[in-house]
mmCIF file with all atom_site columns, C-alpha atoms in Angstrom:
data_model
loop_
_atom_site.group_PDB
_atom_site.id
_atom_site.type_symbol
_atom_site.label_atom_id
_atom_site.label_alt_id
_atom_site.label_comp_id
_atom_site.label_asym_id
_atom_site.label_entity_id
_atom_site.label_seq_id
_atom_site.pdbx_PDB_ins_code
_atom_site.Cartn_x
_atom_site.Cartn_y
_atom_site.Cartn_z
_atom_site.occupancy
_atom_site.B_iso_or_equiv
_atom_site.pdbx_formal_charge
_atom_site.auth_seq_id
_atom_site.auth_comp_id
_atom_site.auth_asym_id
_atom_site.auth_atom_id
_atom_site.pdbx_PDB_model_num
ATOM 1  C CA . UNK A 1 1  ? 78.385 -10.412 142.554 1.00 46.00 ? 25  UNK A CA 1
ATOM 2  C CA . UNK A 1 2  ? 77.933 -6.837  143.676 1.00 55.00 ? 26  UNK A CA 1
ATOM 3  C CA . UNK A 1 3  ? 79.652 -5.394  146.848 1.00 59.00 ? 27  UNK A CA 1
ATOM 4  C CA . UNK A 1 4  ? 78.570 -2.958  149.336 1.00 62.00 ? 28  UNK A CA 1
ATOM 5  C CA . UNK A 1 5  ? 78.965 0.691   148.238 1.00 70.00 ? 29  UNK A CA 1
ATOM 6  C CA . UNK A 1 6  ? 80.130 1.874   151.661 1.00 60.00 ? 30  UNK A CA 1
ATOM 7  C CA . UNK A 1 7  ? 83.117 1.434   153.389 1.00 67.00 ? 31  UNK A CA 1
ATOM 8  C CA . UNK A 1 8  ? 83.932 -1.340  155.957 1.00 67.00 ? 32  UNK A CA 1
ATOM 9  C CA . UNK A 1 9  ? 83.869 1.218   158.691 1.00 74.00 ? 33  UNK A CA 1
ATOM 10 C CA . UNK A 1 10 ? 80.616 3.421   157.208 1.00 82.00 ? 34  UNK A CA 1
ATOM 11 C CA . UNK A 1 11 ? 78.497 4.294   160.276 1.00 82.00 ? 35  UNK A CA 1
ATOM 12 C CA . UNK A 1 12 ? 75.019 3.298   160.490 1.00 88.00 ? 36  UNK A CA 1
ATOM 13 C CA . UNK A 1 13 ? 72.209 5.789   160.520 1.00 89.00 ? 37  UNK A CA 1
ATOM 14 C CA . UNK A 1 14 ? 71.473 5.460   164.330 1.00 90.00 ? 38  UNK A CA 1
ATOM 15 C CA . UNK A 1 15 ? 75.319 5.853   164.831 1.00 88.00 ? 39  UNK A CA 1
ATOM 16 C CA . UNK A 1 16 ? 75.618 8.543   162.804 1.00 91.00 ? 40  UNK A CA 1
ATOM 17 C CA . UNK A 1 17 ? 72.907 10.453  164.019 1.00 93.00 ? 41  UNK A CA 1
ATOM 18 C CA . UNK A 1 18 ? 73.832 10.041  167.343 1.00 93.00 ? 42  UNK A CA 1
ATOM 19 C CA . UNK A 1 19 ? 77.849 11.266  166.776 1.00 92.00 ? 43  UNK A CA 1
ATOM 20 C CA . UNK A 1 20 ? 76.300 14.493  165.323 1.00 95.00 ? 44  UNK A CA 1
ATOM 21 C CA . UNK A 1 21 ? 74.421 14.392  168.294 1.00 95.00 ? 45  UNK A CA 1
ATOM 22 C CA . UNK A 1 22 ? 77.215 14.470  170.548 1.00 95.00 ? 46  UNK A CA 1
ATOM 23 C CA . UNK A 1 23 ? 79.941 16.869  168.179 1.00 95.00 ? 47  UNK A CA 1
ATOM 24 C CA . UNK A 1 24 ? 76.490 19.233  168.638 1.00 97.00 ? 48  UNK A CA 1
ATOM 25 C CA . UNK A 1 25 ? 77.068 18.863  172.606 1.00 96.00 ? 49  UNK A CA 1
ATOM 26 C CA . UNK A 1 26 ? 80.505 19.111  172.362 1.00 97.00 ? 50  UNK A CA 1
ATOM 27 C CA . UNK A 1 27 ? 80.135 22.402  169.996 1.00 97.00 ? 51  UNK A CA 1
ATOM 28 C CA . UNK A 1 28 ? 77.702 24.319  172.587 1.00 97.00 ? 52  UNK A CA 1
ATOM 29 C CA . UNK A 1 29 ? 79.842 23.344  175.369 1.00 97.00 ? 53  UNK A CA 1
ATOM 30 C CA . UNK A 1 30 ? 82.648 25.313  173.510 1.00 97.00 ? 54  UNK A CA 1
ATOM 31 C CA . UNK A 1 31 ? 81.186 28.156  172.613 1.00 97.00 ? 55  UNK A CA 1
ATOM 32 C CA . UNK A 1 32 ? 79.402 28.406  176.282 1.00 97.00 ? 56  UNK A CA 1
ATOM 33 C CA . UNK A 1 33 ? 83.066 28.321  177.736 1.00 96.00 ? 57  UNK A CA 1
ATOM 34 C CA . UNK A 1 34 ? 83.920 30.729  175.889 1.00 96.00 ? 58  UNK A CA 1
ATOM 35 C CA . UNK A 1 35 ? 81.351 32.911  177.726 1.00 95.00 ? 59  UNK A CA 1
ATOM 36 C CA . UNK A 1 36 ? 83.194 32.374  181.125 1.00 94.00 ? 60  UNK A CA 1
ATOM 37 C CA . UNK A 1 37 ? 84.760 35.368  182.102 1.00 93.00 ? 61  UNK A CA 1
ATOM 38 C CA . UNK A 1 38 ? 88.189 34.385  184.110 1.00 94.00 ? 62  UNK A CA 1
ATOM 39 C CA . UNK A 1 39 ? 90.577 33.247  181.538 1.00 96.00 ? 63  UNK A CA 1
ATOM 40 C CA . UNK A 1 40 ? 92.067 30.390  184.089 1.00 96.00 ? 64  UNK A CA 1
ATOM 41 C CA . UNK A 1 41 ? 88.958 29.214  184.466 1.00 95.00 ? 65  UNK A CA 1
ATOM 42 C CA . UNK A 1 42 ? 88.280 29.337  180.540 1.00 96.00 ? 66  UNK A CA 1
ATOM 43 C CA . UNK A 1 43 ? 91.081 27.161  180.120 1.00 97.00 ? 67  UNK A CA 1
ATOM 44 C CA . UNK A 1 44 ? 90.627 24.928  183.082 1.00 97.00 ? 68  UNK A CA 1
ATOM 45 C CA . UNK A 1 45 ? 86.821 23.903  181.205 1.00 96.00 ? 69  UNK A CA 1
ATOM 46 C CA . UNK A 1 46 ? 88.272 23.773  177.884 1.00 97.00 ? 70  UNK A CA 1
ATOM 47 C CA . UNK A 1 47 ? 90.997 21.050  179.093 1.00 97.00 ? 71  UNK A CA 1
ATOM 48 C CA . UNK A 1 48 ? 88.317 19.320  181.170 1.00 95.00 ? 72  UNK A CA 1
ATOM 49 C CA . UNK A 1 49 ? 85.812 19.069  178.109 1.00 95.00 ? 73  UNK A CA 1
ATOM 50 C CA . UNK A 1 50 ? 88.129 17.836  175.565 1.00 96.00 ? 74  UNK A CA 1
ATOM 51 C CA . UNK A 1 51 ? 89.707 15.392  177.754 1.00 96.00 ? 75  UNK A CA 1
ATOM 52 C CA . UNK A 1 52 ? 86.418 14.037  178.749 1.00 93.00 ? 76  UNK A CA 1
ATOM 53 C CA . UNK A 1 53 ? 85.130 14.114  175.117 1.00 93.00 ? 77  UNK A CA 1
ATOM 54 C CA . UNK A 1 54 ? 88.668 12.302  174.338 1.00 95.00 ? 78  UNK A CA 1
ATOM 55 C CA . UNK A 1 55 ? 88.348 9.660   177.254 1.00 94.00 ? 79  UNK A CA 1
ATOM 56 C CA . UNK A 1 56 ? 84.928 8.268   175.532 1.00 92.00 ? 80  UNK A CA 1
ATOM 57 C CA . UNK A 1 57 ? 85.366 8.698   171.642 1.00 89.00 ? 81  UNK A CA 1
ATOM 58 C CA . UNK A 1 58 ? 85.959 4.654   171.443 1.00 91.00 ? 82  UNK A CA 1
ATOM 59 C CA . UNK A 1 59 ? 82.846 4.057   173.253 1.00 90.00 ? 83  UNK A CA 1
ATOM 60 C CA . UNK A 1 60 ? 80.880 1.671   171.169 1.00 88.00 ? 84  UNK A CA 1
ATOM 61 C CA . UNK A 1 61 ? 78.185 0.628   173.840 1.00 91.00 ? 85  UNK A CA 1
ATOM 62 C CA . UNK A 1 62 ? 74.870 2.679   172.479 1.00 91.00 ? 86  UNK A CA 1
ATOM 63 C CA . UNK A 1 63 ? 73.427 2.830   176.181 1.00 93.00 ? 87  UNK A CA 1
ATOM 64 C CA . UNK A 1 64 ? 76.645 4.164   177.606 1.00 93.00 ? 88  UNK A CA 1
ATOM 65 C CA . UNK A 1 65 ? 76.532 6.560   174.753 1.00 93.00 ? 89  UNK A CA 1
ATOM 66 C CA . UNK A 1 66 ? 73.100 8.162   175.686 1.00 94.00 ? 90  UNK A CA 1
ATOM 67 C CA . UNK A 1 67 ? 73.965 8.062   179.350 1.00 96.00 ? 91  UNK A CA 1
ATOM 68 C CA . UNK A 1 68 ? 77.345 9.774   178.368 1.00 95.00 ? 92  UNK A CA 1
ATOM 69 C CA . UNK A 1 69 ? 75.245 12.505  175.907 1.00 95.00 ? 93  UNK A CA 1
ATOM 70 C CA . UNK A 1 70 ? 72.891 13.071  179.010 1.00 96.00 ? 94  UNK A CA 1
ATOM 71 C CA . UNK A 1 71 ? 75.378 13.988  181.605 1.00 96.00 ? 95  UNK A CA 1
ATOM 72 C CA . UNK A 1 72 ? 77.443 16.395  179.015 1.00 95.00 ? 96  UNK A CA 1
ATOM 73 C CA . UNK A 1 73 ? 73.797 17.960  178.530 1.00 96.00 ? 97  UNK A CA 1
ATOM 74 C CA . UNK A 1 74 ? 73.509 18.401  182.004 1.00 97.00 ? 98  UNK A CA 1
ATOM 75 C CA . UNK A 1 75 ? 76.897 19.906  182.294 1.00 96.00 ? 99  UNK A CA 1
ATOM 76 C CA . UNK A 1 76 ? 76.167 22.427  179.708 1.00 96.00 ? 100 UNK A CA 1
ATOM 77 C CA . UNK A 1 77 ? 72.804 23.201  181.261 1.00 97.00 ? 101 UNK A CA 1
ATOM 78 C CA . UNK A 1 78 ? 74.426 23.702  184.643 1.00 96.00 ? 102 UNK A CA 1
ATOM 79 C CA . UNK A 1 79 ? 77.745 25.867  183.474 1.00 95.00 ? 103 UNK A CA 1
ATOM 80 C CA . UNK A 1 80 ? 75.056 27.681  181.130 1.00 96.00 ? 104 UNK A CA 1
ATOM 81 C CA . UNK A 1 81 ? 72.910 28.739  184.408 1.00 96.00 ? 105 UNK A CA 1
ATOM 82 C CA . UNK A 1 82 ? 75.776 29.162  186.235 1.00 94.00 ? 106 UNK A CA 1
ATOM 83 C CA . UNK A 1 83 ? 77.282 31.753  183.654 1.00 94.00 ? 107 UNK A CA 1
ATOM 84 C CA . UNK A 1 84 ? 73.379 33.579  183.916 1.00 94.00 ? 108 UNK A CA 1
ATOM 85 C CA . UNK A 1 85 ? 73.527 33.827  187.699 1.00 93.00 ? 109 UNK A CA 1
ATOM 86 C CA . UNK A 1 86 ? 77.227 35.378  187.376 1.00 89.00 ? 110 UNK A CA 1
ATOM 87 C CA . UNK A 1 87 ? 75.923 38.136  184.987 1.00 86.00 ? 111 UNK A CA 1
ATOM 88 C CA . UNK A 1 88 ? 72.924 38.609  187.144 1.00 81.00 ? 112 UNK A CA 1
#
């Protein structure tokens, strides 16, 4: 009898898509921090992202996923506007 090709701990496709979904937040949230012109406060976001980002990476509930994805999207969009009205 023929086994499964994949690994025991292969990803589906919805979980898969979904963790490049979030590396993708987690990605623009870096490189919009890196925009932010106090270093302290550079640093401060950086620790705060990754620790959040760390906190949750053994979430396996898909609805706490999206509603985890949402709120770092609305973090980025706020720091990103924020960063706009500094410049402005």
């Amino acid at each position: 009898m023929m086994g499964s090709r994949l690994p025991p701990a292969a990803l589906s496709l919805k979980q898969f898509l979904q963790r490049q979904k979030v590396l993708g937040v987690y990605r623009s949230m870096l490189r919009t921090i890196r925009q932010v012109p106090d270093e302290a406060d550079r640093k401060y976001l950086r620790g705060w992202a990754r620790e959040e980002f760390k906190r949750n990476k053994n979430a396996t509930n898909q609805d706490a996923i999206r509603m985890m994805i949402t709120q770092a999207i609305n973090h980025l969009e706020e720091l990103q506007k924020s960063l706009l009205l500094a410049r402005s």
